[in-house]
Tab-separated table of C-alpha atoms in Angstrom:
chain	number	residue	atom	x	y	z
R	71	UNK	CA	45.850	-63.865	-36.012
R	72	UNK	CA	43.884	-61.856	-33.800
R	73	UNK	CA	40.516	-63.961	-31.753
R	74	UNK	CA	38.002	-61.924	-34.130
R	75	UNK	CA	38.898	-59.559	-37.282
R	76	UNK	CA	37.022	-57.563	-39.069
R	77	UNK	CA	38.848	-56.362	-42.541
R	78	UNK	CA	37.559	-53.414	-43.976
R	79	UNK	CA	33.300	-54.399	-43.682
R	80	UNK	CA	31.091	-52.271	-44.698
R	81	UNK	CA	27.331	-52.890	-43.794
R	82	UNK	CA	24.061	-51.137	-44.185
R	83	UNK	CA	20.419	-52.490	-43.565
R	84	UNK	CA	18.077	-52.607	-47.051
R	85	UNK	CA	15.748	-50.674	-45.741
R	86	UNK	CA	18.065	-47.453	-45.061
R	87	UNK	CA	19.307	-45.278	-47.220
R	88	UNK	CA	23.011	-45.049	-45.549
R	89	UNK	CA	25.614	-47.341	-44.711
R	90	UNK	CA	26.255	-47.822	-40.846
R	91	UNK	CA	29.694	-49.416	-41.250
R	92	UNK	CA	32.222	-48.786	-44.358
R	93	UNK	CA	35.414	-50.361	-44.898
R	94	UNK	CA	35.720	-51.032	-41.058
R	95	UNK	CA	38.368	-52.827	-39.867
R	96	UNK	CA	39.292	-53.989	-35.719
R	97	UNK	CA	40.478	-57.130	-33.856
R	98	UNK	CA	39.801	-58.614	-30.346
R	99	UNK	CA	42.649	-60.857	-28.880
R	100	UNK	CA	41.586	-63.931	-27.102
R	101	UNK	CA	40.659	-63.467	-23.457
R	102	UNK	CA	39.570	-59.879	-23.756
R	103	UNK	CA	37.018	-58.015	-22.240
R	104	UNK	CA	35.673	-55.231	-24.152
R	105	UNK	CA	32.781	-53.214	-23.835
R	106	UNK	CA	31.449	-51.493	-26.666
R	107	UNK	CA	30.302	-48.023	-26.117
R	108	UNK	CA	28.155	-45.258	-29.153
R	109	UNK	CA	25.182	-43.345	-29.678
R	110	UNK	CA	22.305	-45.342	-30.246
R	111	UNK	CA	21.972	-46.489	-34.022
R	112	UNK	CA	25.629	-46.371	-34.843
R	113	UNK	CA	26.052	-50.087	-34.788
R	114	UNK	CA	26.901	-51.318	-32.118
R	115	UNK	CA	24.540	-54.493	-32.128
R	116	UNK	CA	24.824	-54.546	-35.413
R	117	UNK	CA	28.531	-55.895	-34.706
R	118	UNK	CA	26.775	-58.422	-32.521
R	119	UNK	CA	24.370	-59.589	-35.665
R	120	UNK	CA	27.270	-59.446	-37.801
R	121	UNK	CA	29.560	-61.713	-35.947
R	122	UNK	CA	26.523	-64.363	-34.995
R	123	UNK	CA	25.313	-64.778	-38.996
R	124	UNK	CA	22.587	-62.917	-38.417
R	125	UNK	CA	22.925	-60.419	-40.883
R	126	UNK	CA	25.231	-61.968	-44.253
R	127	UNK	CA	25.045	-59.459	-46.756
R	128	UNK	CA	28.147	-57.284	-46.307
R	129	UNK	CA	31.545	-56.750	-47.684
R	130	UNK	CA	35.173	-57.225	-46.588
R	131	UNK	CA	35.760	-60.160	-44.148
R	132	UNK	CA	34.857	-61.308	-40.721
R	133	UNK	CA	37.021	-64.224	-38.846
R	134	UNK	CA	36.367	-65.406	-35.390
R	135	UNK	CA	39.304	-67.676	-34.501
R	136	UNK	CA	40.088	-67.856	-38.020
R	137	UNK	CA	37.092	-69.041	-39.693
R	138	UNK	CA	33.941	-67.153	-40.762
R	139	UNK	CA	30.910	-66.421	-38.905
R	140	UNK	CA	29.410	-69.085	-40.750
R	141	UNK	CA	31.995	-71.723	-40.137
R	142	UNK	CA	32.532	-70.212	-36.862
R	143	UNK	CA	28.519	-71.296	-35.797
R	144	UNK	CA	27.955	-72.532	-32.306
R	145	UNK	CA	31.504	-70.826	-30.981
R	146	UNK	CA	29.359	-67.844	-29.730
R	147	UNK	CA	26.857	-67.315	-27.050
R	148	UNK	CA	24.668	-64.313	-27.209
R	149	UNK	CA	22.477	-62.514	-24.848
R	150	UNK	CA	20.629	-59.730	-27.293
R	151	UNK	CA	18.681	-57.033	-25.451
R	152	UNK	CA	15.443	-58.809	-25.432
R	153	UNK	CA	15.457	-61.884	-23.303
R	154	UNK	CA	13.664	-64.552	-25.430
R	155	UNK	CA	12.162	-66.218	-22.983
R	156	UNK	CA	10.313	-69.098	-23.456
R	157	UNK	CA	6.671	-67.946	-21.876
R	158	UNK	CA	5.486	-71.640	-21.325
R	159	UNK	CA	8.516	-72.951	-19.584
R	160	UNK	CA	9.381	-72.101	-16.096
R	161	UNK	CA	12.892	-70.000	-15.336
R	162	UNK	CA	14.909	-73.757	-15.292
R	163	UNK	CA	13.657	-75.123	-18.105
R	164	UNK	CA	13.876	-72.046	-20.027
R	165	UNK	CA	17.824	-72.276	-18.711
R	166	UNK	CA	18.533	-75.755	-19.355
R	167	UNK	CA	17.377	-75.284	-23.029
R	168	UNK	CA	21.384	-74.649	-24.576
R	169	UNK	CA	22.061	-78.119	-22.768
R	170	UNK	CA	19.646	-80.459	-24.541
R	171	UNK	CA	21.038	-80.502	-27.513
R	172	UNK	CA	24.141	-81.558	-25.420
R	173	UNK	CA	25.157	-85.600	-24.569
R	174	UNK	CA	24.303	-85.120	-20.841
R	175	UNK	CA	22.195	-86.407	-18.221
R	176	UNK	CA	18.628	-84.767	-17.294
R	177	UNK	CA	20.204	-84.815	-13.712
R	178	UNK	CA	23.441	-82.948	-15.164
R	179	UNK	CA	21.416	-80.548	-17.161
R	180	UNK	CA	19.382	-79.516	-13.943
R	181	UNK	CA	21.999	-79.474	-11.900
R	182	UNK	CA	23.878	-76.812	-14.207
R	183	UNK	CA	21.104	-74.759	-14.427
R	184	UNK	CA	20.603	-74.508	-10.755
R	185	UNK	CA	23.939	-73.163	-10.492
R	186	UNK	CA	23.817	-70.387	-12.852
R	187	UNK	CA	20.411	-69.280	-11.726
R	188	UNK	CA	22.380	-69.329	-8.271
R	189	UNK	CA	24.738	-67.335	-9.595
R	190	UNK	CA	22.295	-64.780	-11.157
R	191	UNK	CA	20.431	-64.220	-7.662
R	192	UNK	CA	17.288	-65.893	-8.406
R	193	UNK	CA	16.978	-69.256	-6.440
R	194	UNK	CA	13.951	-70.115	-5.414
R	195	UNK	CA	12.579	-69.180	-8.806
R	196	UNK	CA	13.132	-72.126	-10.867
R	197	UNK	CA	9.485	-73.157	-10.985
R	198	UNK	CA	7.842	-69.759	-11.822
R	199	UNK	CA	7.036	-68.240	-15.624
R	200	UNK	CA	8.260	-65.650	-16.984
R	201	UNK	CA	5.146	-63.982	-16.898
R	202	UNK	CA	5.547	-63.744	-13.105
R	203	UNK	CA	8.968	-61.886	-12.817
R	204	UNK	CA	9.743	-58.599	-13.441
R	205	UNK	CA	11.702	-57.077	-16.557
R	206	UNK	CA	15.103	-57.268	-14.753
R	207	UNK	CA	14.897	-60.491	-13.249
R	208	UNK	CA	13.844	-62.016	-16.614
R	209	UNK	CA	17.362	-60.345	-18.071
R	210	UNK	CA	18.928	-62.239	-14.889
R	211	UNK	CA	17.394	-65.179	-16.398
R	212	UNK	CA	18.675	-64.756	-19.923
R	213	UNK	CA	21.984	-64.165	-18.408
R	214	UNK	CA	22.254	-67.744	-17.260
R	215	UNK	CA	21.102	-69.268	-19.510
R	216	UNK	CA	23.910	-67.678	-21.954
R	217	UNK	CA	26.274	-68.524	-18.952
R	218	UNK	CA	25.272	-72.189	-19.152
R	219	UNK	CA	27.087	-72.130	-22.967
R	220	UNK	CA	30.281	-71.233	-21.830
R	221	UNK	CA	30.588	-74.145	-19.419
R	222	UNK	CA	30.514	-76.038	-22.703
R	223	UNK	CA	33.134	-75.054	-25.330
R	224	UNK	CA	31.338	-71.615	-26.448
R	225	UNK	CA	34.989	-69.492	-27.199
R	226	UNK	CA	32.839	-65.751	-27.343
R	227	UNK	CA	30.571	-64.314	-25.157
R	228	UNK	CA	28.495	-61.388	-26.598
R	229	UNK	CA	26.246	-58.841	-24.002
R	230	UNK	CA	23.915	-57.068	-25.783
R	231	UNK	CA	22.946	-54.266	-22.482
R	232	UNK	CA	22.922	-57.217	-20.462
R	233	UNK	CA	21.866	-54.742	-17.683
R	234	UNK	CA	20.092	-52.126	-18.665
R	235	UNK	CA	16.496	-53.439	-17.608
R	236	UNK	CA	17.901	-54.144	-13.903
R	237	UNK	CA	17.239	-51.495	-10.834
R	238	UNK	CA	20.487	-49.521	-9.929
R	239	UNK	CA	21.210	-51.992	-6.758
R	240	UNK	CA	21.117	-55.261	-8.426
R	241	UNK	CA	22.680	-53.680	-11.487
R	242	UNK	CA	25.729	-52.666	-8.849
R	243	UNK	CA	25.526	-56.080	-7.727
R	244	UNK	CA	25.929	-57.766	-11.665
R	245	UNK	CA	28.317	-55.629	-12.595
R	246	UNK	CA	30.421	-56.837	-9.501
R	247	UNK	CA	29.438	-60.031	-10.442
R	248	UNK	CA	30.346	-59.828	-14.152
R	249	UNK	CA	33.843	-58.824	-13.455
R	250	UNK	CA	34.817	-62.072	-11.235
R	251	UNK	CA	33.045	-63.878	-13.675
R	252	UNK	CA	34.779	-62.880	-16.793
R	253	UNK	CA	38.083	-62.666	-15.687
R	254	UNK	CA	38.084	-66.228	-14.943
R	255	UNK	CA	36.961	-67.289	-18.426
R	256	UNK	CA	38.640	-68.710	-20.878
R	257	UNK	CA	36.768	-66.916	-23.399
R	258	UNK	CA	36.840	-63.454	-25.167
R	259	UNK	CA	33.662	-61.510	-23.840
R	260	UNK	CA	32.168	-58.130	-25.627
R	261	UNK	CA	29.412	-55.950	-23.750
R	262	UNK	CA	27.305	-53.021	-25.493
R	263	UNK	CA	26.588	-50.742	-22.928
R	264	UNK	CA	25.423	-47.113	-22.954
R	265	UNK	CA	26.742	-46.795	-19.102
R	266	UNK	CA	30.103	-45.266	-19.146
R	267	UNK	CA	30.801	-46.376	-15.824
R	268	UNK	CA	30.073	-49.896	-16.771
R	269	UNK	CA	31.885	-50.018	-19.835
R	270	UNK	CA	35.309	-48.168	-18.176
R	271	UNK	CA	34.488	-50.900	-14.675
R	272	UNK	CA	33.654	-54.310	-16.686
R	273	UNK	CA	35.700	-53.974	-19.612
R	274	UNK	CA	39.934	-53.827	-20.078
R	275	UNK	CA	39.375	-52.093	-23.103
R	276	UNK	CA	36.368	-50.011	-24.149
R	277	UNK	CA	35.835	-50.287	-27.760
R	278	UNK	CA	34.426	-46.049	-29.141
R	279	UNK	CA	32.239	-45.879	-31.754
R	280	UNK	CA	31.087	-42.890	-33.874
R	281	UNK	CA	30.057	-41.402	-36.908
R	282	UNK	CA	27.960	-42.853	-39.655
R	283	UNK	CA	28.914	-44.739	-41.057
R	284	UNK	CA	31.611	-45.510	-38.382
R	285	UNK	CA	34.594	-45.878	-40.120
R	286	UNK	CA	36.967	-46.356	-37.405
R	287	UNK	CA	37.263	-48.014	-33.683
R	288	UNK	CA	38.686	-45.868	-30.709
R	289	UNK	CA	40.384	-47.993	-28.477
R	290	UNK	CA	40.718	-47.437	-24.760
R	291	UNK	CA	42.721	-49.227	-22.813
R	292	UNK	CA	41.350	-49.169	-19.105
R	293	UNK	CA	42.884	-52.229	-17.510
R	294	UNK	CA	43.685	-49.926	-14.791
R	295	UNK	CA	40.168	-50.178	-13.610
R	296	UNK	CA	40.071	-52.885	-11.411
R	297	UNK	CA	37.586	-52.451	-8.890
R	298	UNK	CA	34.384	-49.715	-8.534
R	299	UNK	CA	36.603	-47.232	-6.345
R	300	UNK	CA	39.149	-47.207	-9.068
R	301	UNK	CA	36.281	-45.026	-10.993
R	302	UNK	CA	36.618	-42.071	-9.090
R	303	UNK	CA	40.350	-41.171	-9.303
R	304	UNK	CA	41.106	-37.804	-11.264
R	305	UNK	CA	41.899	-39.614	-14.152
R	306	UNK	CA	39.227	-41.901	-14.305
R	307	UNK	CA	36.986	-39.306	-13.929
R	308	UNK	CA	38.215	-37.347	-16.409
R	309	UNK	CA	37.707	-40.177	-19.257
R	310	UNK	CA	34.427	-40.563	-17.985
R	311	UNK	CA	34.243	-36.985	-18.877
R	312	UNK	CA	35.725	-37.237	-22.399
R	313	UNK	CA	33.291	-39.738	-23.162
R	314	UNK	CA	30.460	-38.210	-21.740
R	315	UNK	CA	31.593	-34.934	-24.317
R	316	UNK	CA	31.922	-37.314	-27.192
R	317	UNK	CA	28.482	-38.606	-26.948
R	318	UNK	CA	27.176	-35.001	-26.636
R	319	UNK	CA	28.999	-34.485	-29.787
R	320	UNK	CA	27.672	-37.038	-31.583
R	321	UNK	CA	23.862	-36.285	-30.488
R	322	UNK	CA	24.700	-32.406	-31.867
R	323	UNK	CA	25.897	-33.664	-34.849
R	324	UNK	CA	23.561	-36.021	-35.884
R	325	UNK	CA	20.133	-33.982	-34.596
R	326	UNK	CA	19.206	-36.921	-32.820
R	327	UNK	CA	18.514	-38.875	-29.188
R	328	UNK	CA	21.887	-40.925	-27.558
């Protein structure tokens, strides 16, 4: 049995008039890295909800490690495109809250948090608000503080455009970053991106979406892309091409913005 399933779900929100999903089915093996690439509104996040309980009213069946989303609680950590930041706690508190439900130490807890706001470029802001950093450094903070989960037993790690409020530099930087993080984790890690370069650079398979209600998954495998020059060889650059046309596609067909 494959790390997560889905087995012919089909999904819609009440308050549209059209399904986004039907009868999809796809499976991530454990370990994977797979960044998950579509026009905006075809459901990408919606996965995300799906696989994290919340949204529960579809058909067909969902496993993650064989049990359902609901059984499956607290094997997840999630980053969604808003960071959720806690406006009256300062960046470490904000990033030790995962840990206190945990049986540790205040002294543990801190010290863990130190380290992944380390790791996200941002010491020496522990004791500010969020209120006093800017968009991309509060998505750094969000970042480690979903980091913190997977240092305790969290199996899936779900990106929601982890990125996509950071300047092009430090956005270079995480995506570097990223990739010697998640190869060294014993976890099975899905990004939604709308960078192609970032999905074909972070993940080792690049998951397609399109169509609505997307019916199918396009798989890609790019485990060929191992570091950022890898990107501009003549094949690379010709997927990034393909994938480029199919979004261009997709906006024609649909009428609407990518």
């Amino acid at each position: 049995m494959s790390f997560v399933e889905f087995n012919n779900v089909t999904f819609g929100y009440k308050e549209d008039d059209y399904l986004l999903l039907e009868d999809l089915s796809f499976s991530a093996e454990k370990n994977d890295i797979i960044t998950v690439i579509g026009a905006s509104g075809c459901g990408k996040s919606t996965l995300f909800r799906l696989m994290t309980c919340l949204e529960t009213e579809y058909k067909g069946s969902i496993t993650i490690n064989g049990k359902t989303p609901k059984e499956a609680t607290g094997t997840a950590a999630f980053m969604p495109q808003k960071d959720l930041l806690m406006p009256w706690r300062n960046i470490l508190k904000n990033v030790t809250l995962p840990l206190e439900a945990l049986p540790m130490s205040k002294a543990e807890r801190i010290s863990q948090a130190k380290e992944a706001i380390e790791k996200v470029g941002l010491s020496g802001c522990e004791n500010k608000r969020p209120s006093e950093l800017s968009g991309g450094m509060r998505q750094r903070v969000s970042f480690a503080r979903t980091l913190v989960q997977l240092w305790h037993g969290r199996e899936l790690m779900l990106l929601d455009e982890p990125f996509s409020a950071l300047d092009s530099l430090t956005r270079i930087s995480m995506q570097d970053w990223l990739i010697g993080q998640v190869k060294g984790l014993d976890a099975t890690v899905m990004m939604v991106t709308h960078d192609v370069e970032e999905a074909m650079l972070v993940g080792n398979k690049i998951f397609l979406l399109s169509g609505r209600p997307v019916k199918q998954i396009k798989v890609i495998d790019v485990s060929h892309i191992t570091c950022r020059e890898d990107l501009y060889t003549p094949s690379s650059v010709e997927l990034k091409n393909e994938l480029v046309r199919a979004f261009l596609t997709e906006k024609a067909e649909r009428g609407d913005n990518i």
